[in-house]
PDB file of C-alpha atoms in Angstrom:
ATOM      1  CA  MET J  15      15.050 -25.272 -17.406  1.00  0.00           C
ATOM      2  CA  GLN J  16      13.511 -26.221 -20.715  1.00  0.00           C
ATOM      3  CA  LYS J  17      13.369 -23.329 -23.170  1.00  0.00           C
ATOM      4  CA  ASN J  18      10.709 -23.024 -25.804  1.00  0.00           C
ATOM      5  CA  ASP J  19      12.415 -21.188 -28.637  1.00  0.00           C
ATOM      6  CA  ASP J  20       9.069 -20.336 -30.228  1.00  0.00           C
ATOM      7  CA  VAL J  21       8.069 -18.225 -27.220  1.00  0.00           C
ATOM      8  CA  LYS J  22       9.209 -14.614 -27.070  1.00  0.00           C
ATOM      9  CA  PHE J  23       8.966 -13.307 -23.515  1.00  0.00           C
ATOM     10  CA  ASN J  24       8.904  -9.520 -23.397  1.00  0.00           C
ATOM     11  CA  MET J  25       7.724  -7.320 -20.527  1.00  0.00           C
ATOM     12  CA  ASP J  26       8.899  -4.030 -22.056  1.00  0.00           C
ATOM     13  CA  PHE J  27       6.596  -1.034 -22.264  1.00  0.00           C
ATOM     14  CA  ASN J  28       6.729   2.604 -23.268  1.00  0.00           C
ATOM     15  CA  THR J  29       7.581   4.668 -20.184  1.00  0.00           C
ATOM     16  CA  GLU J  30       6.167   7.804 -21.812  1.00  0.00           C
ATOM     17  CA  GLU J  31       2.784   6.103 -22.113  1.00  0.00           C
ATOM     18  CA  ILE J  32       2.830   5.133 -18.428  1.00  0.00           C
ATOM     19  CA  ARG J  33       3.820   8.657 -17.411  1.00  0.00           C
ATOM     20  CA  LYS J  34       0.588   9.975 -18.945  1.00  0.00           C
ATOM     21  CA  ILE J  35      -1.394   8.802 -15.924  1.00  0.00           C
ATOM     22  CA  GLN J  36       0.583  11.080 -13.594  1.00  0.00           C
ATOM     23  CA  LYS J  37      -2.109  13.748 -13.470  1.00  0.00           C
ATOM     24  CA  LYS J  38      -3.201  16.174 -10.780  1.00  0.00           C
ATOM     25  CA  TYR J  39      -6.900  16.235 -11.678  1.00  0.00           C
ATOM     26  CA  ALA J  40      -9.171  13.222 -12.190  1.00  0.00           C
ATOM     27  CA  SER J  41     -10.845  14.900 -15.166  1.00  0.00           C
ATOM     28  CA  ASP J  42      -7.482  15.085 -16.971  1.00  0.00           C
ATOM     29  CA  LEU J  43      -6.824  11.413 -16.279  1.00  0.00           C
ATOM     30  CA  LEU J  44     -10.259  10.438 -17.605  1.00  0.00           C
ATOM     31  CA  GLU J  45      -9.603  12.432 -20.771  1.00  0.00           C
ATOM     32  CA  GLU J  46      -6.262  10.635 -21.226  1.00  0.00           C
ATOM     33  CA  LEU J  47      -7.896   7.231 -20.791  1.00  0.00           C
ATOM     34  CA  VAL J  48     -10.680   8.061 -23.259  1.00  0.00           C
ATOM     35  CA  ASN J  49      -8.141   9.188 -25.861  1.00  0.00           C
ATOM     36  CA  ASP J  50      -6.082   6.005 -25.432  1.00  0.00           C
ATOM     37  CA  LEU J  51      -9.096   3.710 -25.758  1.00  0.00           C
ATOM     38  CA  GLU J  52     -10.341   5.541 -28.834  1.00  0.00           C
ATOM     39  CA  GLU J  53      -6.901   5.181 -30.435  1.00  0.00           C
ATOM     40  CA  ASN J  54      -6.937   1.462 -29.621  1.00  0.00           C
ATOM     41  CA  LEU J  55     -10.303   1.008 -31.325  1.00  0.00           C
ATOM     42  CA  LYS J  56      -9.022   2.746 -34.467  1.00  0.00           C
ATOM     43  CA  PHE J  57      -6.029   0.394 -34.493  1.00  0.00           C
ATOM     44  CA  TYR J  58      -8.197  -2.717 -34.143  1.00  0.00           C
ATOM     45  CA  LYS J  59     -10.104  -1.957 -37.359  1.00  0.00           C
ATOM     46  CA  ASP J  60      -7.246  -3.303 -39.471  1.00  0.00           C
ATOM     47  CA  TYR J  61      -7.258  -6.721 -37.769  1.00  0.00           C
ATOM     48  CA  ASN J  62      -9.719  -9.557 -37.416  1.00  0.00           C
ATOM     49  CA  THR J  63      -8.590 -12.281 -35.027  1.00  0.00           C
ATOM     50  CA  PRO J  64     -10.192 -13.784 -31.898  1.00  0.00           C
ATOM     51  CA  THR J  65      -7.710 -11.926 -29.700  1.00  0.00           C
ATOM     52  CA  ILE J  66      -8.378  -8.577 -31.377  1.00  0.00           C
ATOM     53  CA  GLU J  67     -12.121  -9.177 -31.142  1.00  0.00           C
ATOM     54  CA  ARG J  68     -11.724  -9.754 -27.418  1.00  0.00           C
ATOM     55  CA  LEU J  69      -9.651  -6.567 -27.014  1.00  0.00           C
ATOM     56  CA  LYS J  70     -12.107  -4.604 -29.112  1.00  0.00           C
ATOM     57  CA  ASN J  71     -15.014  -5.808 -26.983  1.00  0.00           C
ATOM     58  CA  ASP J  72     -13.191  -5.005 -23.726  1.00  0.00           C
ATOM     59  CA  ASP J  73     -12.060  -1.538 -24.778  1.00  0.00           C
ATOM     60  CA  SER J  74     -15.489  -0.640 -26.159  1.00  0.00           C
ATOM     61  CA  TYR J  75     -17.050  -1.530 -22.824  1.00  0.00           C
ATOM     62  CA  PHE J  76     -14.381   0.284 -20.795  1.00  0.00           C
ATOM     63  CA  LEU J  77     -14.784   3.362 -22.991  1.00  0.00           C
ATOM     64  CA  SER J  78     -18.557   3.426 -22.505  1.00  0.00           C
ATOM     65  CA  GLN J  79     -18.151   3.144 -18.716  1.00  0.00           C
ATOM     66  CA  ILE J  80     -15.418   5.779 -18.448  1.00  0.00           C
ATOM     67  CA  LYS J  81     -17.475   8.261 -20.455  1.00  0.00           C
ATOM     68  CA  LYS J  82     -20.228   7.956 -17.837  1.00  0.00           C
ATOM     69  CA  LEU J  83     -17.895   9.115 -15.080  1.00  0.00           C
ATOM     70  CA  ASP J  84     -17.923  12.723 -13.955  1.00  0.00           C
ATOM     71  CA  LEU J  85     -15.068  13.087 -11.518  1.00  0.00           C
ATOM     72  CA  GLU J  86     -14.018  16.535 -10.337  1.00  0.00           C
ATOM     73  CA  CYS J  87     -11.333  15.908  -7.738  1.00  0.00           C
ATOM     74  CA  ILE J  88      -7.600  16.142  -7.184  1.00  0.00           C
ATOM     75  CA  ILE J  89      -5.470  13.017  -7.544  1.00  0.00           C
ATOM     76  CA  THR J  90      -3.276  12.686  -4.457  1.00  0.00           C
ATOM     77  CA  ALA J  91      -1.318   9.531  -5.354  1.00  0.00           C
ATOM     78  CA  PHE J  92       1.738  11.514  -6.508  1.00  0.00           C
ATOM     79  CA  ASN J  93       1.649  14.608  -4.260  1.00  0.00           C
ATOM     80  CA  GLU J  94       4.285  13.330  -1.741  1.00  0.00           C
ATOM     81  CA  ASN J  95       2.080  14.303   1.196  1.00  0.00           C
ATOM     82  CA  LYS J  96       3.406  11.312   3.182  1.00  0.00           C
ATOM     83  CA  GLU J  97       0.361  11.182   5.451  1.00  0.00           C
ATOM     84  CA  LEU J  98      -2.134   8.386   6.095  1.00  0.00           C
ATOM     85  CA  SER J  99      -5.685   9.408   6.880  1.00  0.00           C
ATOM     86  CA  GLY J 100      -6.504   8.718  10.525  1.00  0.00           C
ATOM     87  CA  VAL J 101      -2.988   7.479  11.307  1.00  0.00           C
ATOM     88  CA  LYS J 102      -0.476   9.432  13.365  1.00  0.00           C
ATOM     89  CA  LEU J 103       3.166   8.530  12.703  1.00  0.00           C
ATOM     90  CA  ASP J 104       6.304  10.196  14.007  1.00  0.00           C
ATOM     91  CA  GLU J 105       8.838  11.348  11.426  1.00  0.00           C
ATOM     92  CA  ASN J 106      11.130   8.342  11.830  1.00  0.00           C
ATOM     93  CA  ALA J 107       8.278   5.854  11.445  1.00  0.00           C
ATOM     94  CA  LYS J 108       6.909   7.787   8.475  1.00  0.00           C
ATOM     95  CA  ALA J 109      10.292   7.844   6.718  1.00  0.00           C
ATOM     96  CA  ALA J 110      10.785   4.119   7.371  1.00  0.00           C
ATOM     97  CA  LEU J 111       7.330   3.269   6.000  1.00  0.00           C
ATOM     98  CA  VAL J 112       7.787   5.396   2.871  1.00  0.00           C
ATOM     99  CA  PHE J 113      11.179   3.812   2.167  1.00  0.00           C
ATOM    100  CA  PHE J 114       9.726   0.336   2.687  1.00  0.00           C
ATOM    101  CA  LEU J 115       6.780   0.970   0.346  1.00  0.00           C
ATOM    102  CA  MET J 116       8.850   2.477  -2.451  1.00  0.00           C
ATOM    103  CA  GLU J 117      11.425  -0.322  -2.275  1.00  0.00           C
ATOM    104  CA  GLU J 118       8.968  -3.213  -1.916  1.00  0.00           C
ATOM    105  CA  THR J 119       6.540  -2.000  -4.579  1.00  0.00           C
ATOM    106  CA  PHE J 120       9.167  -2.174  -7.300  1.00  0.00           C
ATOM    107  CA  LYS J 121      10.664  -5.388  -5.904  1.00  0.00           C
ATOM    108  CA  GLU J 122       7.286  -7.145  -6.097  1.00  0.00           C
ATOM    109  CA  TYR J 123       6.755  -5.928  -9.670  1.00  0.00           C
ATOM    110  CA  GLU J 124      10.184  -7.263 -10.583  1.00  0.00           C
ATOM    111  CA  LEU J 125       9.440 -10.635  -8.967  1.00  0.00           C
ATOM    112  CA  ILE J 126       6.141 -10.968 -10.843  1.00  0.00           C
ATOM    113  CA  THR J 127       8.099 -10.582 -14.085  1.00  0.00           C
ATOM    114  CA  ILE J 128      10.786 -13.090 -13.085  1.00  0.00           C
ATOM    115  CA  TYR J 129       8.375 -15.746 -11.787  1.00  0.00           C
ATOM    116  CA  SER J 130       6.262 -15.382 -14.933  1.00  0.00           C
ATOM    117  CA  TYR J 131       9.352 -15.901 -17.056  1.00  0.00           C
ATOM    118  CA  LEU J 132      10.458 -18.930 -15.037  1.00  0.00           C
ATOM    119  CA  LYS J 133       7.020 -20.499 -15.440  1.00  0.00           C
ATOM    120  CA  ALA J 134       7.096 -19.943 -19.194  1.00  0.00           C
ATOM    121  CA  PHE J 135      10.444 -21.687 -19.613  1.00  0.00           C
ATOM    122  CA  SER J 136      10.297 -24.519 -17.101  1.00  0.00           C
ATOM    123  CA  ASP J 137       8.826 -28.016 -17.387  1.00  0.00           C
ATOM    124  CA  ASN J 138       9.395 -28.862 -13.710  1.00  0.00           C
ATOM    125  CA  GLU J 139       5.936 -29.287 -12.150  1.00  0.00           C
ATOM    126  CA  VAL J 140       7.040 -28.782  -8.542  1.00  0.00           C
ATOM    127  CA  ALA J 141       8.969 -25.624  -9.380  1.00  0.00           C
ATOM    128  CA  ASN J 142       6.137 -24.300 -11.563  1.00  0.00           C
ATOM    129  CA  SER J 143       3.644 -24.777  -8.743  1.00  0.00           C
ATOM    130  CA  ALA J 144       5.921 -22.774  -6.443  1.00  0.00           C
ATOM    131  CA  PHE J 145       6.413 -20.050  -9.065  1.00  0.00           C
ATOM    132  CA  THR J 146       2.631 -19.785  -9.533  1.00  0.00           C
ATOM    133  CA  ASP J 147       2.001 -19.301  -5.808  1.00  0.00           C
ATOM    134  CA  LEU J 148       4.885 -16.839  -5.538  1.00  0.00           C
ATOM    135  CA  ALA J 149       3.631 -14.788  -8.486  1.00  0.00           C
ATOM    136  CA  TYR J 150       0.098 -14.599  -7.059  1.00  0.00           C
ATOM    137  CA  ASP J 151       1.404 -13.491  -3.667  1.00  0.00           C
ATOM    138  CA  SER J 152       3.650 -10.887  -5.308  1.00  0.00           C
ATOM    139  CA  ILE J 153       0.628  -9.531  -7.174  1.00  0.00           C
ATOM    140  CA  TYR J 154      -1.257  -9.266  -3.883  1.00  0.00           C
ATOM    141  CA  HIS J 155       1.677  -7.577  -2.147  1.00  0.00           C
ATOM    142  CA  LEU J 156       2.103  -5.157  -5.035  1.00  0.00           C
ATOM    143  CA  ARG J 157      -1.548  -4.135  -4.836  1.00  0.00           C
ATOM    144  CA  ARG J 158      -1.458  -3.601  -1.068  1.00  0.00           C
ATOM    145  CA  PHE J 159       1.863  -1.732  -1.043  1.00  0.00           C
ATOM    146  CA  ALA J 160       0.813   0.426  -4.009  1.00  0.00           C
ATOM    147  CA  GLN J 161      -2.479   1.219  -2.279  1.00  0.00           C
ATOM    148  CA  LEU J 162      -0.654   2.439   0.830  1.00  0.00           C
ATOM    149  CA  ALA J 163       1.869   4.361  -1.268  1.00  0.00           C
ATOM    150  CA  SER J 164      -0.991   5.995  -3.168  1.00  0.00           C
ATOM    151  CA  GLU J 165      -2.711   7.022   0.077  1.00  0.00           C
ATOM    152  CA  MET J 166       0.566   8.586   1.234  1.00  0.00           C
ATOM    153  CA  GLY J 167       1.117  10.352  -2.089  1.00  0.00           C
ATOM    154  CA  VAL J 168       4.340   8.462  -2.846  1.00  0.00           C
ATOM    155  CA  LEU J 169       3.135   6.104  -5.566  1.00  0.00           C
ATOM    156  CA  THR J 170       5.902   5.470  -8.104  1.00  0.00           C
ATOM    157  CA  LEU J 171       5.360   4.507 -11.722  1.00  0.00           C
ATOM    158  CA  PRO J 172       6.681   1.150 -12.953  1.00  0.00           C
ATOM    159  CA  ARG J 173       9.788   1.011 -15.078  1.00  0.00           C
ATOM    160  CA  PRO J 174      10.849  -1.729 -17.497  1.00  0.00           C
ATOM    161  CA  ILE J 175      12.789  -4.634 -16.036  1.00  0.00           C
ATOM    162  CA  PRO J 176      16.233  -5.109 -17.643  1.00  0.00           C
ATOM    163  CA  HIS J 177      16.185  -8.282 -19.759  1.00  0.00           C
ATOM    164  CA  GLY J 178      19.235  -9.554 -17.920  1.00  0.00           C
ATOM    165  CA  LYS J 179      17.091  -9.887 -14.791  1.00  0.00           C
ATOM    166  CA  TYR J 180      15.130 -12.753 -16.314  1.00  0.00           C
ATOM    167  CA  GLU J 181      16.766 -13.901 -19.565  1.00  0.00           C
ATOM    168  CA  ASN J 182      19.372 -16.681 -19.283  1.00  0.00           C
ATOM    169  CA  ILE J 183      18.799 -16.596 -15.552  1.00  0.00           C
ATOM    170  CA  GLY J 184      20.906 -18.889 -13.398  1.00  0.00           C
ATOM    171  CA  ILE J 185      17.918 -20.542 -11.772  1.00  0.00           C
ATOM    172  CA  VAL J 186      19.695 -22.313  -8.898  1.00  0.00           C
ATOM    173  CA  GLU J 187      21.674 -19.215  -7.933  1.00  0.00           C
ATOM    174  CA  PHE J 188      18.546 -17.058  -8.237  1.00  0.00           C
ATOM    175  CA  LEU J 189      16.587 -19.355  -5.937  1.00  0.00           C
ATOM    176  CA  LYS J 190      19.384 -19.427  -3.356  1.00  0.00           C
ATOM    177  CA  GLU J 191      19.662 -15.621  -3.383  1.00  0.00           C
ATOM    178  CA  ASN J 192      15.921 -15.139  -3.143  1.00  0.00           C
ATOM    179  CA  ILE J 193      15.602 -17.495  -0.195  1.00  0.00           C
ATOM    180  CA  GLU J 194      17.974 -15.170   1.651  1.00  0.00           C
ATOM    181  CA  GLU J 195      16.082 -12.094   0.408  1.00  0.00           C
ATOM    182  CA  GLU J 196      12.741 -13.463   1.605  1.00  0.00           C
ATOM    183  CA  MET J 197      14.219 -14.217   5.028  1.00  0.00           C
ATOM    184  CA  ASP J 198      15.614 -10.691   5.133  1.00  0.00           C
ATOM    185  CA  ALA J 199      12.246  -9.257   4.038  1.00  0.00           C
ATOM    186  CA  GLU J 200      10.590 -11.108   6.924  1.00  0.00           C
ATOM    187  CA  LYS J 201      13.037  -9.477   9.359  1.00  0.00           C
ATOM    188  CA  GLN J 202      12.498  -6.038   7.834  1.00  0.00           C
ATOM    189  CA  CYS J 203       8.727  -6.392   8.254  1.00  0.00           C
ATOM    190  CA  LEU J 204       9.190  -7.396  11.899  1.00  0.00           C
ATOM    191  CA  ILE J 205      11.497  -4.432  12.571  1.00  0.00           C
ATOM    192  CA  LEU J 206       9.108  -1.981  10.893  1.00  0.00           C
ATOM    193  CA  ALA J 207       6.085  -3.486  12.667  1.00  0.00           C
ATOM    194  CA  GLU J 208       7.778  -2.759  15.996  1.00  0.00           C
ATOM    195  CA  LYS J 209       8.929   0.717  14.955  1.00  0.00           C
ATOM    196  CA  ILE J 210       5.747   1.934  13.276  1.00  0.00           C
ATOM    197  CA  GLY J 211       3.766   2.741  16.435  1.00  0.00           C
ATOM    198  CA  ASN J 212       0.373   1.980  14.908  1.00  0.00           C
ATOM    199  CA  GLU J 213      -1.555  -1.202  15.754  1.00  0.00           C
ATOM    200  CA  GLU J 214      -3.323  -1.635  12.405  1.00  0.00           C
ATOM    201  CA  LEU J 215      -0.159  -1.123  10.344  1.00  0.00           C
ATOM    202  CA  SER J 216       1.822  -3.367  12.692  1.00  0.00           C
ATOM    203  CA  GLU J 217      -0.729  -6.163  12.237  1.00  0.00           C
ATOM    204  CA  PHE J 218      -0.508  -5.749   8.461  1.00  0.00           C
ATOM    205  CA  LEU J 219       3.300  -5.910   8.518  1.00  0.00           C
ATOM    206  CA  LEU J 220       3.273  -8.999  10.747  1.00  0.00           C
ATOM    207  CA  PHE J 221       0.814 -10.603   8.327  1.00  0.00           C
ATOM    208  CA  ILE J 222       3.176  -9.845   5.424  1.00  0.00           C
ATOM    209  CA  SER J 223       6.197 -11.093   7.397  1.00  0.00           C
ATOM    210  CA  ARG J 224       4.629 -14.534   7.794  1.00  0.00           C
ATOM    211  CA  GLN J 225       3.973 -14.682   4.071  1.00  0.00           C
ATOM    212  CA  GLU J 226       7.596 -13.778   3.346  1.00  0.00           C
ATOM    213  CA  LEU J 227       8.674 -16.685   5.550  1.00  0.00           C
ATOM    214  CA  TYR J 228       6.417 -19.026   3.566  1.00  0.00           C
ATOM    215  CA  HIS J 229       7.855 -17.662   0.306  1.00  0.00           C
ATOM    216  CA  ALA J 230      11.293 -18.819   1.457  1.00  0.00           C
ATOM    217  CA  GLU J 231       9.837 -22.307   1.968  1.00  0.00           C
ATOM    218  CA  LEU J 232       8.351 -22.284  -1.547  1.00  0.00           C
ATOM    219  CA  LEU J 233      11.705 -21.264  -2.993  1.00  0.00           C
ATOM    220  CA  LYS J 234      13.428 -24.068  -1.070  1.00  0.00           C
ATOM    221  CA  ARG J 235      10.869 -26.504  -2.484  1.00  0.00           C
ATOM    222  CA  ALA J 236      11.576 -25.314  -6.023  1.00  0.00           C
ATOM    223  CA  LEU J 237      15.324 -25.463  -5.420  1.00  0.00           C
ATOM    224  CA  ASN J 238      15.190 -29.021  -4.077  1.00  0.00           C
ATOM    225  CA  SER J 239      13.135 -30.159  -7.074  1.00  0.00           C
ATOM    226  CA  LEU J 240      15.749 -28.809  -9.495  1.00  0.00           C
ATOM    227  CA  LYS J 241      18.852 -30.208  -7.792  1.00  0.00           C
TER     228      LYS J 241
END
């Protein structure tokens, strides 16, 4: 690993700010988003850089589009209903799916952070290529798992990743551990696919299981390039 001391990697965020989106009504969420964007635009007035100009342009557009929305509905992402529309699951299958989604959603978010950090501080082209593919797949998995969790009313809010998870990381040991974790994740997907009792969800889990197996191969490739 080659560190760039001029780069400060920081994935921290204010948990109170994130918690603001946990609303019951869409109208309340829209109001919160409008307030945040308006505060951003006030903040930008004191700065004049290409980055700030880009942010100002983006937030101005987002604000104009959000103000056009007129949503009067209940947000179900956090209601813990634990039901999927059009899908019948027995209690054991439902509990297993909920546990899987809540565990995997945060795990994928954590991996996105770690792979991003590894890319920022590595000059190994083979490893960086693997980290890029792994990060993109983790983003995809996060979106799909979060979508299912939202439909079941069990969406969880992100929480900051402890710095120790990615700073001064023992890269070889991390890769070895994650190869085992990806192999285990593949097995968990296979077990859940068999237990779930729904063809569409089983196909999705089998699809994910094959990707987890490939992730282990990418990690092995990165590990071999660093030895």
